[in-house]
PDB file of C-alpha atoms in Angstrom:
ATOM      1  CA  MET A   1       0.205 -12.751  14.249  1.00 47.00           C
ATOM      2  CA  LYS A   2       2.134 -11.762  17.540  1.00 50.00           C
ATOM      3  CA  GLN A   3       0.204  -9.114  19.577  1.00 50.00           C
ATOM      4  CA  LEU A   4       1.602  -7.326  22.659  1.00 47.00           C
ATOM      5  CA  GLY A   5      -0.177  -7.375  25.951  1.00 46.00           C
ATOM      6  CA  LYS A   6      -3.532  -5.972  26.919  1.00 47.00           C
ATOM      7  CA  GLU A   7      -2.315  -2.513  27.744  1.00 48.00           C
ATOM      8  CA  ASN A   8      -1.174  -1.864  24.256  1.00 60.00           C
ATOM      9  CA  ASP A   9      -4.353  -3.062  22.561  1.00 83.00           C
ATOM     10  CA  MET A  10      -4.813  -0.916  19.402  1.00 90.00           C
ATOM     11  CA  LYS A  11      -8.326   0.522  18.715  1.00 94.00           C
ATOM     12  CA  LYS A  12      -9.978  -0.171  15.442  1.00 94.00           C
ATOM     13  CA  ARG A  13     -11.842   1.749  12.859  1.00 93.00           C
ATOM     14  CA  ALA A  14     -14.239   0.516  10.171  1.00 91.00           C
ATOM     15  CA  MET A  15     -13.067   1.665   6.678  1.00 85.00           C
ATOM     16  CA  GLY A  16     -16.118   2.931   4.696  1.00 83.00           C
ATOM     17  CA  LYS A  17     -19.051   0.756   4.448  1.00 84.00           C
ATOM     18  CA  SER A  18     -17.265  -2.458   3.393  1.00 81.00           C
ATOM     19  CA  GLY A  19     -16.974  -3.821   6.906  1.00 84.00           C
ATOM     20  CA  LEU A  20     -13.059  -3.735   6.612  1.00 87.00           C
ATOM     21  CA  GLU A  21     -11.811  -3.109   9.982  1.00 91.00           C
ATOM     22  CA  VAL A  22      -8.210  -1.574  10.507  1.00 93.00           C
ATOM     23  CA  SER A  23      -6.128  -0.220  13.368  1.00 96.00           C
ATOM     24  CA  ALA A  24      -6.854   3.433  14.425  1.00 95.00           C
ATOM     25  CA  LEU A  25      -3.275   4.274  13.785  1.00 95.00           C
ATOM     26  CA  GLY A  26      -1.837   3.418  10.304  1.00 96.00           C
ATOM     27  CA  PHE A  27       1.656   3.220   9.122  1.00 97.00           C
ATOM     28  CA  GLY A  28       2.506   5.408   6.117  1.00 95.00           C
ATOM     29  CA  CYS A  29       5.562   3.593   4.560  1.00 94.00           C
ATOM     30  CA  MET A  30       6.756   6.250   2.160  1.00 93.00           C
ATOM     31  CA  GLY A  31       9.390   7.794   4.215  1.00 92.00           C
ATOM     32  CA  LEU A  32      11.205   4.370   4.523  1.00 93.00           C
ATOM     33  CA  SER A  33      12.432   4.344   1.039  1.00 89.00           C
ATOM     34  CA  TYR A  34      11.619   7.778  -0.630  1.00 82.00           C
ATOM     35  CA  GLY A  35      10.793  11.341  -0.099  1.00 83.00           C
ATOM     36  CA  HIS A  36      12.089  12.314   3.269  1.00 79.00           C
ATOM     37  CA  GLY A  37      15.800  12.073   2.684  1.00 86.00           C
ATOM     38  CA  PRO A  38      17.889   8.985   1.957  1.00 90.00           C
ATOM     39  CA  ALA A  39      16.109   5.443   2.218  1.00 89.00           C
ATOM     40  CA  ILE A  40      16.797   3.627   5.478  1.00 92.00           C
ATOM     41  CA  GLU A  41      18.451   0.215   5.303  1.00 95.00           C
ATOM     42  CA  LYS A  42      16.272  -2.376   4.104  1.00 95.00           C
ATOM     43  CA  GLN A  43      16.458  -4.898   7.120  1.00 97.00           C
ATOM     44  CA  GLN A  44      15.981  -1.898   9.485  1.00 97.00           C
ATOM     45  CA  ALA A  45      12.787  -0.899   7.565  1.00 96.00           C
ATOM     46  CA  ILE A  46      11.333  -4.415   7.547  1.00 97.00           C
ATOM     47  CA  ALA A  47      12.014  -4.674  11.356  1.00 98.00           C
ATOM     48  CA  MET A  48      10.380  -1.293  11.896  1.00 97.00           C
ATOM     49  CA  ILE A  49       7.299  -2.371   9.996  1.00 97.00           C
ATOM     50  CA  ARG A  50       7.300  -5.809  11.724  1.00 97.00           C
ATOM     51  CA  THR A  51       7.498  -3.901  14.987  1.00 97.00           C
ATOM     52  CA  ALA A  52       4.339  -1.994  14.095  1.00 97.00           C
ATOM     53  CA  VAL A  53       2.389  -5.038  13.485  1.00 96.00           C
ATOM     54  CA  GLU A  54       3.389  -6.392  16.784  1.00 95.00           C
ATOM     55  CA  ARG A  55       2.074  -3.488  18.415  1.00 95.00           C
ATOM     56  CA  GLY A  56      -1.186  -3.780  16.953  1.00 95.00           C
ATOM     57  CA  VAL A  57      -0.931  -1.680  13.626  1.00 97.00           C
ATOM     58  CA  THR A  58      -2.887  -3.299  10.806  1.00 95.00           C
ATOM     59  CA  PHE A  59      -3.120  -0.591   8.174  1.00 95.00           C
ATOM     60  CA  PHE A  60      -0.237   0.048   6.011  1.00 95.00           C
ATOM     61  CA  ASP A  61       0.129   2.673   3.038  1.00 94.00           C
ATOM     62  CA  THR A  62       2.499   2.730   0.209  1.00 91.00           C
ATOM     63  CA  ALA A  63       2.454   3.672  -3.558  1.00 86.00           C
ATOM     64  CA  GLU A  64       3.933   2.416  -6.780  1.00 80.00           C
ATOM     65  CA  SER A  65       5.467   5.934  -7.349  1.00 81.00           C
ATOM     66  CA  TYR A  66       7.446   5.702  -3.945  1.00 83.00           C
ATOM     67  CA  GLY A  67      11.028   4.794  -5.263  1.00 79.00           C
ATOM     68  CA  PRO A  68       9.492   4.012  -7.753  1.00 79.00           C
ATOM     69  CA  PHE A  69       8.204   0.566  -6.920  1.00 80.00           C
ATOM     70  CA  THR A  70      10.796   0.042  -4.175  1.00 87.00           C
ATOM     71  CA  ASN A  71       8.366   0.809  -1.346  1.00 89.00           C
ATOM     72  CA  GLU A  72       5.745  -1.642  -2.386  1.00 88.00           C
ATOM     73  CA  GLU A  73       8.475  -4.493  -2.578  1.00 90.00           C
ATOM     74  CA  LEU A  74       9.814  -3.628   0.813  1.00 94.00           C
ATOM     75  CA  VAL A  75       6.182  -3.397   2.297  1.00 94.00           C
ATOM     76  CA  GLY A  76       5.301  -6.687   0.577  1.00 91.00           C
ATOM     77  CA  GLU A  77       8.411  -8.435   1.971  1.00 93.00           C
ATOM     78  CA  ALA A  78       8.131  -6.896   5.569  1.00 95.00           C
ATOM     79  CA  LEU A  79       4.367  -7.989   5.761  1.00 94.00           C
ATOM     80  CA  ALA A  80       4.686 -11.290   4.043  1.00 92.00           C
ATOM     81  CA  PRO A  81       4.544 -13.241   7.443  1.00 93.00           C
ATOM     82  CA  HIS A  82       1.515 -11.298   8.552  1.00 93.00           C
ATOM     83  CA  ARG A  83      -0.483 -11.131   5.217  1.00 86.00           C
ATOM     84  CA  ASP A  84      -3.839 -12.202   6.600  1.00 87.00           C
ATOM     85  CA  GLY A  85      -3.830  -9.897   9.501  1.00 91.00           C
ATOM     86  CA  VAL A  86      -2.974  -6.677   7.831  1.00 93.00           C
ATOM     87  CA  VAL A  87      -4.598  -4.265   5.184  1.00 91.00           C
ATOM     88  CA  ILE A  88      -2.288  -2.605   2.632  1.00 90.00           C
ATOM     89  CA  ALA A  89      -3.434   0.486   0.899  1.00 88.00           C
ATOM     90  CA  THR A  90      -1.569   1.452  -2.262  1.00 84.00           C
ATOM     91  CA  LYS A  91      -1.973   4.171  -4.931  1.00 82.00           C
ATOM     92  CA  PHE A  92      -1.211   3.238  -8.701  1.00 74.00           C
ATOM     93  CA  GLY A  93      -1.931   4.878 -12.090  1.00 70.00           C
ATOM     94  CA  PHE A  94       1.136   7.107 -12.070  1.00 71.00           C
ATOM     95  CA  ASP A  95       3.132   7.628 -15.415  1.00 68.00           C
ATOM     96  CA  ILE A  96       6.112   5.536 -14.809  1.00 72.00           C
ATOM     97  CA  ALA A  97       8.341   4.007 -17.495  1.00 72.00           C
ATOM     98  CA  PRO A  98       9.464   0.341 -16.983  1.00 73.00           C
ATOM     99  CA  ASP A  99      12.946   1.534 -16.206  1.00 76.00           C
ATOM    100  CA  GLY A 100      11.403   3.523 -13.334  1.00 71.00           C
ATOM    101  CA  GLN A 101      11.628   6.923 -14.688  1.00 73.00           C
ATOM    102  CA  ARG A 102       8.798   9.246 -13.902  1.00 69.00           C
ATOM    103  CA  ARG A 103       7.112  10.711 -16.908  1.00 65.00           C
ATOM    104  CA  SER A 104       5.128  13.893 -16.625  1.00 63.00           C
ATOM    105  CA  GLY A 105       1.567  12.344 -16.398  1.00 57.00           C
ATOM    106  CA  SER A 106      -0.732  10.041 -14.702  1.00 57.00           C
ATOM    107  CA  ILE A 107      -3.668   7.934 -15.658  1.00 56.00           C
ATOM    108  CA  ALA A 108      -5.912  10.180 -13.554  1.00 53.00           C
ATOM    109  CA  GLY A 109      -6.948  12.443 -16.431  1.00 55.00           C
ATOM    110  CA  GLN A 110      -7.428   9.682 -18.920  1.00 57.00           C
ATOM    111  CA  SER A 111     -10.532   7.540 -19.338  1.00 55.00           C
ATOM    112  CA  ILE A 112     -10.301   4.902 -17.086  1.00 57.00           C
ATOM    113  CA  SER A 113     -10.983   1.402 -18.408  1.00 61.00           C
ATOM    114  CA  SER A 114     -11.234  -1.802 -16.244  1.00 65.00           C
ATOM    115  CA  ARG A 115      -8.343  -3.259 -18.269  1.00 64.00           C
ATOM    116  CA  LEU A 116      -6.156  -0.194 -17.294  1.00 62.00           C
ATOM    117  CA  LEU A 117      -7.040  -0.397 -13.647  1.00 67.00           C
ATOM    118  CA  LYS A 118      -6.530  -4.079 -13.679  1.00 73.00           C
ATOM    119  CA  ARG A 119      -3.074  -3.612 -15.542  1.00 71.00           C
ATOM    120  CA  HIS A 120      -2.094  -1.217 -12.685  1.00 69.00           C
ATOM    121  CA  SER A 121      -3.456  -3.311  -9.900  1.00 73.00           C
ATOM    122  CA  ASN A 122      -1.804  -6.507 -10.945  1.00 77.00           C
ATOM    123  CA  ALA A 123       1.441  -4.694 -11.053  1.00 73.00           C
ATOM    124  CA  SER A 124       1.097  -3.332  -7.582  1.00 74.00           C
ATOM    125  CA  ARG A 125      -0.180  -6.849  -6.393  1.00 75.00           C
ATOM    126  CA  GLN A 126       3.127  -8.141  -7.897  1.00 77.00           C
ATOM    127  CA  MET A 127       5.292  -5.576  -6.063  1.00 72.00           C
ATOM    128  CA  LEU A 128       3.569  -6.236  -2.746  1.00 75.00           C
ATOM    129  CA  SER A 129       3.530 -10.163  -3.309  1.00 74.00           C
ATOM    130  CA  ILE A 130      -0.028 -10.479  -2.755  1.00 73.00           C
ATOM    131  CA  SER A 131      -2.657 -12.811  -4.535  1.00 68.00           C
ATOM    132  CA  SER A 132      -5.561 -10.839  -4.444  1.00 60.00           C
ATOM    133  CA  THR A 133      -6.883  -7.156  -4.326  1.00 55.00           C
ATOM    134  CA  SER A 134     -10.175  -5.890  -2.876  1.00 53.00           C
ATOM    135  CA  THR A 135     -12.652  -5.307  -5.665  1.00 45.00           C
ATOM    136  CA  ALA A 136     -14.317  -2.666  -3.435  1.00 44.00           C
ATOM    137  CA  SER A 137     -10.819  -0.769  -3.201  1.00 50.00           C
ATOM    138  CA  ILE A 138     -10.576  -0.749  -6.971  1.00 47.00           C
ATOM    139  CA  GLN A 139     -14.113   0.461  -7.454  1.00 43.00           C
ATOM    140  CA  THR A 140     -13.786   3.312  -4.939  1.00 44.00           C
ATOM    141  CA  CYS A 141     -10.690   4.504  -6.902  1.00 45.00           C
ATOM    142  CA  ARG A 142     -12.590   4.338 -10.093  1.00 43.00           C
ATOM    143  CA  SER A 143     -15.498   6.308  -8.674  1.00 41.00           C
ATOM    144  CA  ARG A 144     -13.420   8.844  -7.231  1.00 44.00           C
ATOM    145  CA  MET A 145     -11.453   9.277 -10.548  1.00 42.00           C
ATOM    146  CA  SER A 146     -14.642   9.360 -12.309  1.00 42.00           C
ATOM    147  CA  ARG A 147     -16.089  12.260 -10.251  1.00 43.00           C
ATOM    148  CA  ALA A 148     -12.863  14.276 -10.428  1.00 43.00           C
ATOM    149  CA  ARG A 149     -13.484  14.767 -14.180  1.00 41.00           C
TER     150      ARG A 149
END
């Protein structure tokens, strides 16, 4: 992963108690394809994400509901050359039909089974073009959802 000179070194932060370390500055990717006006051109968005990596950003945030699905695909493509040097946070569990139409609910109020979490996690991993998901991240999500009830 290409890094800029010492004068641009990014500070790092520990994420929780897992030992995972990310850049102090993260990149929220929602606005690239959803939510803040029209989506920007795909190659421009990819260039913007890759420039952030070159400047030391290692933490990127997306969600299956942004687009829906298109933001995860964009982030996955943009970060493919840097996969081992970045952390991608995504949110899943929204009630989205296979055709992309948002339905009125989410899985948040439902009884969360490991199978349901795995299904949503696998779908996000596929969109992001990644082969594994941190079990600690899924467990954290599951614990928070349990406490919310």
